[in-house]
Amino acid sequence: MLIFTALGPFQAWADGAPLDLGGQRQRAVLARLLVAGGRAVPVNTLIDELWPGAPPTQALSTIQGYVSRLRRALEPDRAPREEARVLVSAPPGYALRAATEQVDAWRFEALVKSEGDPGRVWAAMDTALELWRGPALAEFGELSWATTEAGRLEELRLIAVERRAGAGLALGRATSLVADLEAHASAYPLREEAWRLLATALYGLGRQGDALAALRRARSVWRDELGLDLSAGLQRLEADMLAQRLEPPAPAGPPQLPTEAPTAGSAAAAGPAAGPAAAGSAAGSDAGSDAAPPPLRVVVADDQALVRAGVRAMLEAEPGVTMVGEATNGEEAIALVAETGPDVVLLDIQMPHLDGLAAARRILSETRPPKVIMMTTFGSDENLYAALRAGVSGFILKTSAPEQFLAAIRAASAGDALIDPTITTRLIAGFAGRVDPASPPALAGLADSQLDVLKLVARGLTNRQIGQTLSLPEEEVALMVKSLLEHLGLFDRAQLVMAAYESGFVTPGEKSSFSSL
C-alpha cells in the first residue's frame, strides 16, 4: 500500500519501504500535488511555483520528465501504455489520486475535524497528534505554496492540542494536563483558548489564585502585543472565578477551522479518491438546510489566454463556484459585468484598451457592484495603492495556488479583503502615513469597541477571526464593520485598512501575531 507523509520529512512509502522520489524539484512536484488535495494543478502553475520568477526554457519538458519518473517510482509494475492510477493526467495539469488514509496530512485534518463525546475526541486528537514527525513540508520552505500550507497545518495542530485538552478536562484529567497547557499558553500567548483551558484546569484543581494569575498574565501580554484588554470571554471567566460560580469544565465544541489565506482548502476528504481540498465545498454546505446555497458567479478578465484557461479549469473543478464569462480587456470586462451581474470579478491589473485599475474604478462606481480582486504578476506599488483606495477586495498573484484563488473568491464574496502578504508588506511600508486629501478625517467619535475592530481589520483579520479574538459573534462583527464604513464614508473593507494606516491609528512595525491577508 502506498503511503505519503508530509507532516515531517516528505516521503512516499510502498509496503513500509521508502521510495526514491528523485531530486528536490522532482519531489516538489509530488508535494505540490499532495497539497492540492486531489485537485488538478495546471502545468503552468507547477512551472511558476517550482521556478519562481525565472523558469527555464525547457520547463514544460522538465516537468513532464519529473512526472514520468515519479510514476515509475509510485507504480513500478504498471505496463508501459497503461493509464496511471496515482499521479494522473488531469487537463490542464496533473493530480494525485489517493485515499485519505494514504496521506498523513489528509488523515490528520479529518481527525482534527471529528466530533463525538469527550472520550472519542480525546482519542481522535491523540491519534492526530501522533502523526506529526516534525514541521510540515520543511524541505520546501523556500517555496511560497509550501510555506502557506505548512502554516495552515500548524494552525490545525494547535487546534488539535486545544481540543484534546478540552476533552481531557471533561474527562477529569486536569492534573496531567496543567504542565502541557502552561507550555502551550507560554508558546502561543495570543491564543485565547490556550489561556481559557489553562485557567480552567488550574481552577478545577482548586488553584484559584494560580488560575487568576494566568489570566493576569494573558491580560499583560495582550495589552503589550495588541493594545487590547482580555476578550469578553476571558473577562467573564475571570469574573466567574472571582465569584466562585464557575461550572465544572465542559468540552469545547468543534472549533472553526482555518479556511482562509494564504491557506489551502481545509475540509476533510470526501471519499477514497479525493483529499481534503476536494471535499471542501461539500463539507462547507449548509448542514441543516435541504437547499444548497447558489453558486458564486465569477467573471475573469485577463489579456492572456493561458491565464484565463487556468482559472477556468480551476473554477470548473470547484463545486459552488461557476464562471459566467471571460474578457480580454478592461472595456470587455465592464460590459460583461453589466450583462452578467457576477458576485466576484478577477481582474488583471494590466490590460490593453483599458487597464484593470481604470476598469475596477468604473465597475466599483456602479450601484451594488460586485467584489473585485486584482490579479497581478508584480504591478507597481502606486497602482496597487490606488486600487486599494478605489475599494478592491484585495490582490492575488497570478502564480498563486488554486486554493489561494478560491479562498480569495470566497473571502471577497463574504465581505472580507484578501491581499497577498508579499504585496501587503511593501504597500504598508511604502505608503503608511501618507495623508491623502480625500482620506477620512481623524477617527474621532468612534467607540473603543469600534477601534478594537478597526485595528484588527487593519491587521488583516477576517470577521470570523475578529470574532474569535474579541469573543463576539461573527454577525456582530459584520455589523460593526458596516458601521465603521458608514461613519467614515467608505464602502469597502480594503478602504478601512488604508484609512487606519493613513490616519496613523495603526503604524508599520507594531507588534502583532496576526498575518496580513
XYZ file of C-alpha atoms in Angstrom:
517
model
C 0.000 0.000 0.000
C 1.263 3.454 -0.902
C 1.603 5.964 1.945
C 2.538 9.654 1.617
C 3.943 11.597 4.571
C 4.194 15.394 4.712
C 3.984 16.031 8.479
C 7.746 15.928 8.804
C 10.235 14.795 6.131
C 8.388 14.406 2.838
C 8.362 10.790 1.679
C 6.350 8.124 -0.152
C 6.336 4.540 1.084
C 5.332 1.228 -0.512
C 4.543 -1.528 1.999
C 6.725 0.191 4.584
C 9.724 0.763 2.322
C 10.698 4.322 1.297
C 10.582 5.112 -2.416
C 13.210 7.023 -4.377
C 11.403 10.238 -5.360
C 14.388 11.850 -7.041
C 15.827 15.311 -6.546
C 14.398 18.327 -4.761
C 12.347 19.768 -7.632
C 11.003 16.378 -8.670
C 9.920 15.756 -5.073
C 8.373 19.225 -5.011
C 6.082 18.274 -7.918
C 4.618 15.401 -5.894
C 4.415 17.526 -2.735
C 2.555 20.275 -4.603
C 0.006 17.764 -5.916
C -0.443 16.422 -2.385
C -1.114 19.955 -1.111
C -3.805 20.363 -3.796
C -5.743 17.596 -2.059
C -6.854 15.712 -5.155
C -7.493 18.733 -7.364
C -5.740 19.144 -10.680
C -2.805 21.558 -10.668
C -2.240 23.210 -14.072
C 1.171 22.652 -15.620
C 1.797 26.402 -15.895
C 1.161 26.685 -12.145
C 3.682 23.934 -11.434
C 6.251 25.712 -13.599
C 5.687 29.095 -11.957
C 5.825 27.627 -8.464
C 8.883 25.426 -8.981
C 10.922 28.214 -10.584
C 9.525 31.452 -9.094
C 10.281 34.337 -11.420
C 12.754 32.525 -13.697
C 11.542 29.235 -15.259
C 13.999 27.582 -17.650
C 13.319 27.448 -21.389
C 12.581 23.725 -21.278
C 10.410 23.901 -18.138
C 7.463 22.046 -19.707
C 9.514 19.064 -20.842
C 11.313 19.061 -17.489
C 8.002 18.818 -15.637
C 6.884 16.009 -17.949
C 10.123 14.176 -17.206
C 9.612 14.598 -13.462
C 6.078 13.201 -13.707
C 7.212 10.247 -15.786
C 9.915 9.302 -13.270
C 7.566 9.764 -10.313
C 5.025 7.475 -11.966
C 7.659 4.771 -12.360
C 8.591 5.121 -8.690
C 4.983 5.051 -7.459
C 3.721 2.300 -9.801
C 6.724 0.207 -10.841
C 4.530 -2.665 -12.099
C 2.393 -0.515 -14.410
C 2.528 -1.565 -18.060
C 4.090 0.996 -20.481
C 0.786 2.104 -22.052
C -1.437 1.522 -19.037
C -3.125 4.588 -17.523
C -1.522 5.868 -14.327
C -3.722 5.424 -11.268
C -1.862 7.529 -8.685
C -0.243 10.506 -10.388
C -2.819 11.035 -13.111
C -3.147 13.398 -16.055
C -5.964 15.872 -15.324
C -6.003 18.583 -18.014
C -4.634 21.198 -17.905
C -2.239 19.505 -15.499
C -1.842 16.610 -13.081
C -3.480 15.371 -9.868
C -2.675 12.951 -7.052
C -5.263 10.223 -6.526
C -5.115 8.679 -3.071
C -7.405 7.760 -0.192
C -7.481 9.874 2.946
C -5.782 7.074 4.893
C -2.857 7.090 2.463
C -1.827 10.709 3.155
C -0.878 11.645 6.698
C -1.839 15.321 6.231
C -5.295 14.413 4.873
C -5.886 11.871 7.644
C -4.678 14.366 10.244
C -7.132 17.009 9.045
C -10.045 14.569 9.048
C -9.219 13.552 12.625
C -8.975 17.146 13.842
C -12.476 17.818 12.495
C -14.027 14.690 14.003
C -16.769 15.048 16.594
C -18.243 12.949 19.400
C -18.209 12.599 23.152
C -15.094 13.647 25.138
C -13.636 10.144 25.021
C -13.887 9.958 21.240
C -12.480 13.478 20.813
C -9.566 12.687 23.131
C -8.719 9.527 21.164
C -9.043 11.285 17.792
C -6.812 14.193 18.802
C -4.258 11.817 20.308
C -4.133 9.891 17.038
C -3.901 13.092 15.006
C -1.005 14.482 17.037
C 0.866 11.181 16.832
C 1.051 11.670 13.056
C 3.376 14.671 13.491
C 7.054 13.863 12.979
C 8.333 17.428 12.570
C 7.489 20.681 10.747
C 5.308 20.059 7.707
C 6.931 20.391 4.249
C 10.038 21.953 5.801
C 12.326 20.898 2.945
C 10.309 23.102 0.560
C 10.350 26.131 2.836
C 11.680 28.457 0.138
C 8.529 27.920 -1.964
C 5.542 30.110 -1.061
C 2.890 27.412 -1.561
C 4.693 25.101 0.874
C 5.062 27.850 3.460
C 1.363 28.669 3.218
C 0.292 25.043 3.601
C 2.752 24.450 6.432
C 1.243 27.404 8.302
C -2.275 26.060 7.807
C -1.317 22.599 9.059
C 0.443 24.128 12.070
C -2.748 26.006 12.935
C -4.656 22.714 12.759
C -2.078 21.148 15.056
C -2.648 23.867 17.649
C -6.395 23.318 17.382
C -5.845 19.595 17.935
C -3.771 20.321 21.063
C -6.575 22.523 22.423
C -9.388 20.126 21.514
C -7.515 17.288 23.232
C -7.088 19.418 26.353
C -10.769 20.408 26.352
C -11.786 16.770 26.140
C -9.267 15.866 28.851
C -10.752 18.419 31.259
C -14.201 16.961 30.666
C -12.785 13.528 31.446
C -11.271 14.725 34.754
C -7.648 14.697 33.623
C -6.735 18.249 34.660
C -3.768 17.152 36.792
C -1.919 15.611 33.856
C -2.794 18.492 31.534
C -1.653 21.548 33.507
C 2.043 21.307 32.603
C 1.275 20.884 28.888
C -1.177 23.783 28.963
C 1.363 26.032 30.704
C 3.839 25.315 27.915
C 1.171 25.812 25.243
C -0.012 29.181 26.603
C 3.584 30.394 27.007
C 4.478 29.389 23.446
C 1.303 30.877 21.911
C 0.316 33.708 24.280
C -2.196 35.319 21.906
C -4.397 32.230 21.668
C -7.472 32.823 23.798
C -8.303 29.122 24.019
C -4.861 28.341 25.442
C -5.429 30.694 28.392
C -9.042 29.583 28.882
C -8.005 25.950 29.128
C -5.063 26.652 31.444
C -7.084 28.823 33.814
C -9.972 26.330 33.831
C -7.637 23.420 34.559
C -5.983 25.274 37.450
C -9.339 26.318 38.885
C -10.627 22.754 38.637
C -7.687 21.603 40.774
C -8.587 24.118 43.482
C -5.798 26.529 42.482
C -7.954 29.641 42.161
C -5.063 32.039 42.759
C -2.960 30.405 40.051
C -5.913 30.446 37.663
C -6.438 34.194 38.193
C -2.688 34.795 37.864
C -2.739 33.019 34.487
C -5.471 35.391 33.284
C -3.473 38.380 34.552
C -0.505 37.160 32.512
C -2.742 36.883 29.469
C -4.027 40.445 30.009
C -0.494 41.800 30.251
C 0.612 40.067 27.045
C -2.462 41.171 25.105
C -2.003 44.794 26.164
C 1.666 44.742 25.184
C 1.190 42.919 21.888
C -2.240 44.081 20.673
C -3.109 47.118 22.734
C -6.279 45.238 23.792
C -7.786 44.053 27.045
C -8.761 40.429 27.535
C -11.547 39.170 25.306
C -15.087 39.281 26.638
C -14.992 35.501 27.122
C -11.868 35.565 29.284
C -13.216 38.526 31.266
C -16.375 36.542 32.004
C -14.261 33.570 33.050
C -12.255 35.802 35.403
C -15.442 37.261 36.935
C -16.909 33.784 37.428
C -13.740 32.653 39.182
C -13.740 35.668 41.479
C -17.379 34.993 42.343
C -16.672 31.256 42.666
C -19.553 30.393 40.387
C -17.607 28.610 37.675
C -19.252 25.425 36.464
C -17.222 22.230 36.054
C -15.290 22.326 32.775
C -17.153 21.164 29.693
C -15.544 20.090 26.426
C -15.258 22.738 23.782
C -17.297 22.158 20.633
C -15.680 21.623 17.266
C -13.709 24.802 16.528
C -13.914 26.915 13.424
C -11.044 25.582 11.378
C -8.823 27.803 9.224
C -10.186 28.005 5.686
C -8.897 31.444 4.508
C -5.248 32.606 3.129
C -2.962 32.463 2.362
C -4.012 28.826 3.116
C -5.120 25.638 1.038
C -8.602 24.097 1.366
C -9.186 22.757 4.842
C -12.143 20.395 4.656
C -11.679 16.706 5.257
C -11.613 14.288 2.387
C -14.952 13.342 0.890
C -14.059 9.936 -0.429
C -11.327 7.485 -1.237
C -10.182 9.280 -4.372
C -10.120 12.812 -3.010
C -8.087 14.682 -0.440
C -9.255 17.351 1.977
C -9.429 20.149 -0.545
C -11.570 18.157 -2.931
C -14.347 17.923 -0.376
C -14.136 21.494 0.924
C -17.301 22.719 -0.668
C -19.303 19.638 0.243
C -18.320 19.983 3.887
C -18.972 23.710 3.795
C -22.552 23.459 2.551
C -25.419 24.273 4.913
C -25.651 21.156 7.033
C -29.100 21.962 8.312
C -30.602 23.065 5.029
C -32.146 20.998 2.255
C -31.255 23.558 -0.415
C -27.634 24.282 -1.240
C -26.681 27.980 -1.488
C -26.484 29.348 -5.029
C -23.031 29.111 -6.612
C -20.731 32.108 -6.561
C -20.708 33.683 -10.015
C -17.295 34.809 -11.246
C -16.092 36.877 -14.216
C -12.433 36.623 -15.241
C -10.700 39.389 -17.223
C -7.136 38.914 -18.445
C -5.496 39.510 -21.818
C -3.501 36.250 -21.545
C -5.419 33.223 -22.827
C -3.289 30.848 -20.724
C -4.242 32.631 -17.506
C -7.932 32.584 -18.413
C -7.752 28.887 -19.285
C -6.078 28.050 -15.988
C -8.658 29.982 -13.959
C -11.495 28.451 -15.983
C -10.243 24.902 -15.305
C -9.844 25.686 -11.621
C -13.382 27.071 -11.296
C -14.930 24.231 -13.286
C -13.410 21.757 -10.820
C -14.740 23.601 -7.751
C -18.308 22.926 -6.523
C -20.203 26.032 -5.509
C -18.357 28.351 -7.896
C -19.178 28.995 -11.542
C -17.518 31.120 -14.218
C -20.134 33.211 -16.030
C -17.846 34.885 -18.564
C -14.351 35.971 -19.502
C -12.964 39.148 -21.022
C -9.669 40.063 -22.662
C -9.507 43.773 -21.741
C -10.961 46.358 -19.384
C -13.716 47.537 -21.709
C -14.964 43.990 -22.280
C -14.862 43.385 -18.537
C -17.090 46.384 -17.793
C -19.638 45.312 -20.417
C -19.580 41.683 -19.232
C -20.104 42.673 -15.595
C -23.117 44.800 -16.592
C -24.522 41.886 -18.604
C -23.987 39.018 -16.176
C -24.102 40.660 -12.703
C -21.428 38.435 -11.107
C -20.591 38.176 -7.420
C -16.827 38.469 -7.909
C -14.597 39.792 -10.702
C -10.996 38.594 -11.120
C -9.369 41.485 -12.945
C -5.844 41.686 -14.380
C -4.281 44.976 -13.330
C -2.540 45.489 -16.695
C -4.614 45.012 -19.879
C -4.844 46.703 -23.299
C -7.513 49.269 -24.312
C -8.455 49.960 -20.693
C -6.244 48.829 -17.835
C -7.518 46.904 -14.851
C -7.256 49.852 -12.479
C -9.487 52.076 -14.616
C -11.889 49.198 -15.198
C -12.049 48.492 -11.448
C -12.929 52.126 -10.732
C -15.734 52.021 -13.288
C -17.114 48.689 -12.031
C -16.997 49.755 -8.384
C -18.720 53.064 -9.097
C -21.933 51.303 -10.145
C -24.871 50.686 -7.810
C -24.470 47.368 -5.940
C -21.148 46.487 -7.595
C -19.558 43.032 -7.400
C -16.411 42.428 -5.405
C -13.237 42.980 -7.408
C -9.982 41.095 -6.882
C -6.966 42.330 -8.827
C -4.666 39.733 -10.353
C -1.057 40.784 -10.762
C 2.313 39.343 -11.680
C 4.144 42.160 -9.914
C 2.483 45.557 -10.542
C 3.713 48.974 -9.460
C 3.165 49.975 -5.872
C 1.423 53.171 -6.986
C -1.158 51.207 -8.981
C -1.740 48.714 -6.181
C -2.151 51.509 -3.671
C -4.594 53.342 -5.958
C -6.601 50.168 -6.436
C -6.873 49.675 -2.687
C -8.144 53.208 -2.320
C -10.668 52.544 -5.087
C -12.160 49.763 -2.975
C -10.974 46.488 -4.492
C -11.275 43.474 -2.221
C -7.608 42.636 -2.481
C -4.876 41.293 -4.723
C -3.692 37.849 -5.648
C -0.556 36.891 -7.544
C -1.143 35.016 -10.790
C 1.357 32.425 -9.594
C -0.767 31.628 -6.525
C -2.043 28.116 -5.925
C -5.633 27.279 -6.954
C -6.533 27.035 -3.273
C -5.485 30.658 -2.768
C -7.592 31.834 -5.718
C -10.621 30.008 -4.338
C -10.012 31.355 -0.836
C -9.781 34.875 -2.258
C -13.062 34.481 -4.154
C -14.908 33.152 -1.115
C -13.385 35.744 1.220
C -14.320 38.611 -1.097
C -17.876 37.359 -1.576
C -18.244 37.187 2.216
C -17.159 40.825 2.571
C -13.558 40.228 3.592
C -10.442 41.551 1.905
C -7.732 39.139 0.851
C -4.360 40.614 -0.035
C -1.248 38.606 -0.786
C 1.234 39.111 2.093
C 4.132 39.854 -0.252
C 2.159 42.775 -1.677
C 0.690 43.978 1.604
C 4.045 44.189 3.363
C 5.628 46.542 0.882
C 2.472 48.621 0.461
C 2.205 49.259 4.175
C 5.915 50.051 4.409
C 5.795 52.396 1.438
C 2.508 54.209 1.915
C 1.503 54.088 5.580
C 1.357 57.597 6.998
C 0.808 59.188 3.588
C -2.071 61.608 4.072
C -4.428 61.718 1.126
C -6.674 64.828 0.786
C -9.593 62.538 0.101
C -8.961 60.281 3.078
C -11.392 60.256 6.041
C -10.743 62.712 8.875
C -9.319 61.573 12.192
C -11.127 58.674 13.788
C -12.870 60.874 16.346
C -16.236 59.748 17.594
C -15.549 56.001 17.363
C -16.216 53.887 20.428
C -13.403 51.787 21.917
C -15.104 48.624 20.686
C -15.164 50.035 17.142
C -11.491 50.995 17.381
C -10.647 47.446 18.515
C -12.396 46.059 15.452
C -10.731 48.610 13.148
C -7.292 47.708 14.475
C -7.861 44.025 13.746
C -9.329 44.767 10.300
C -6.185 46.762 9.529
C -4.071 43.811 10.654
C -5.760 41.639 8.031
C -8.166 39.580 10.149
C -11.465 38.370 8.724
C -14.787 38.841 10.516
C -14.575 35.292 11.826
C -11.048 35.783 13.177
C -12.002 39.112 14.762
C -14.980 37.443 16.412
C -12.744 34.691 17.784
C -10.233 37.243 19.099
C -12.827 39.502 20.747
C -15.335 36.758 21.669
C -18.033 38.316 19.532
C -20.482 36.617 17.164
C -19.350 36.879 13.556
C -22.651 38.609 12.692
C -21.990 41.309 15.289
C -18.516 41.916 13.867
C -20.039 42.307 10.390
C -22.446 44.945 11.732
C -19.581 46.803 13.429
C -17.552 46.794 10.208
C -20.600 48.161 8.382
C -20.977 50.921 10.963
C -17.292 51.830 10.562
C -17.732 52.139 6.803
C -20.763 54.369 7.255
C -19.072 56.533 9.885
C -16.020 57.121 7.682
C -17.928 57.498 4.434
C -16.305 54.425 2.848
C -17.853 51.488 1.059
C -15.301 48.686 1.110
C -13.258 46.870 3.725
C -9.952 47.462 1.941
C -10.540 51.195 2.251
C -10.848 50.731 6.016
C -7.361 49.232 6.043
C -5.932 52.234 4.228
C -7.844 54.672 6.449
C -6.382 53.046 9.559
C -2.829 53.441 8.259
C -3.262 56.890 6.717
C -4.739 58.269 9.928
C -1.794 56.931 11.939
C -4.107 54.743 14.053
C -2.076 51.699 13.010
C 1.580 52.028 12.038
C 4.092 49.679 10.420
C 6.167 47.700 12.865
C 3.520 47.414 15.586
C 3.741 44.038 17.249
C 1.063 41.627 16.190
C 0.753 37.879 15.923
C -1.638 38.094 13.027
C -0.572 37.731 9.405
C -1.735 40.162 6.754
C -4.325 38.787 4.405
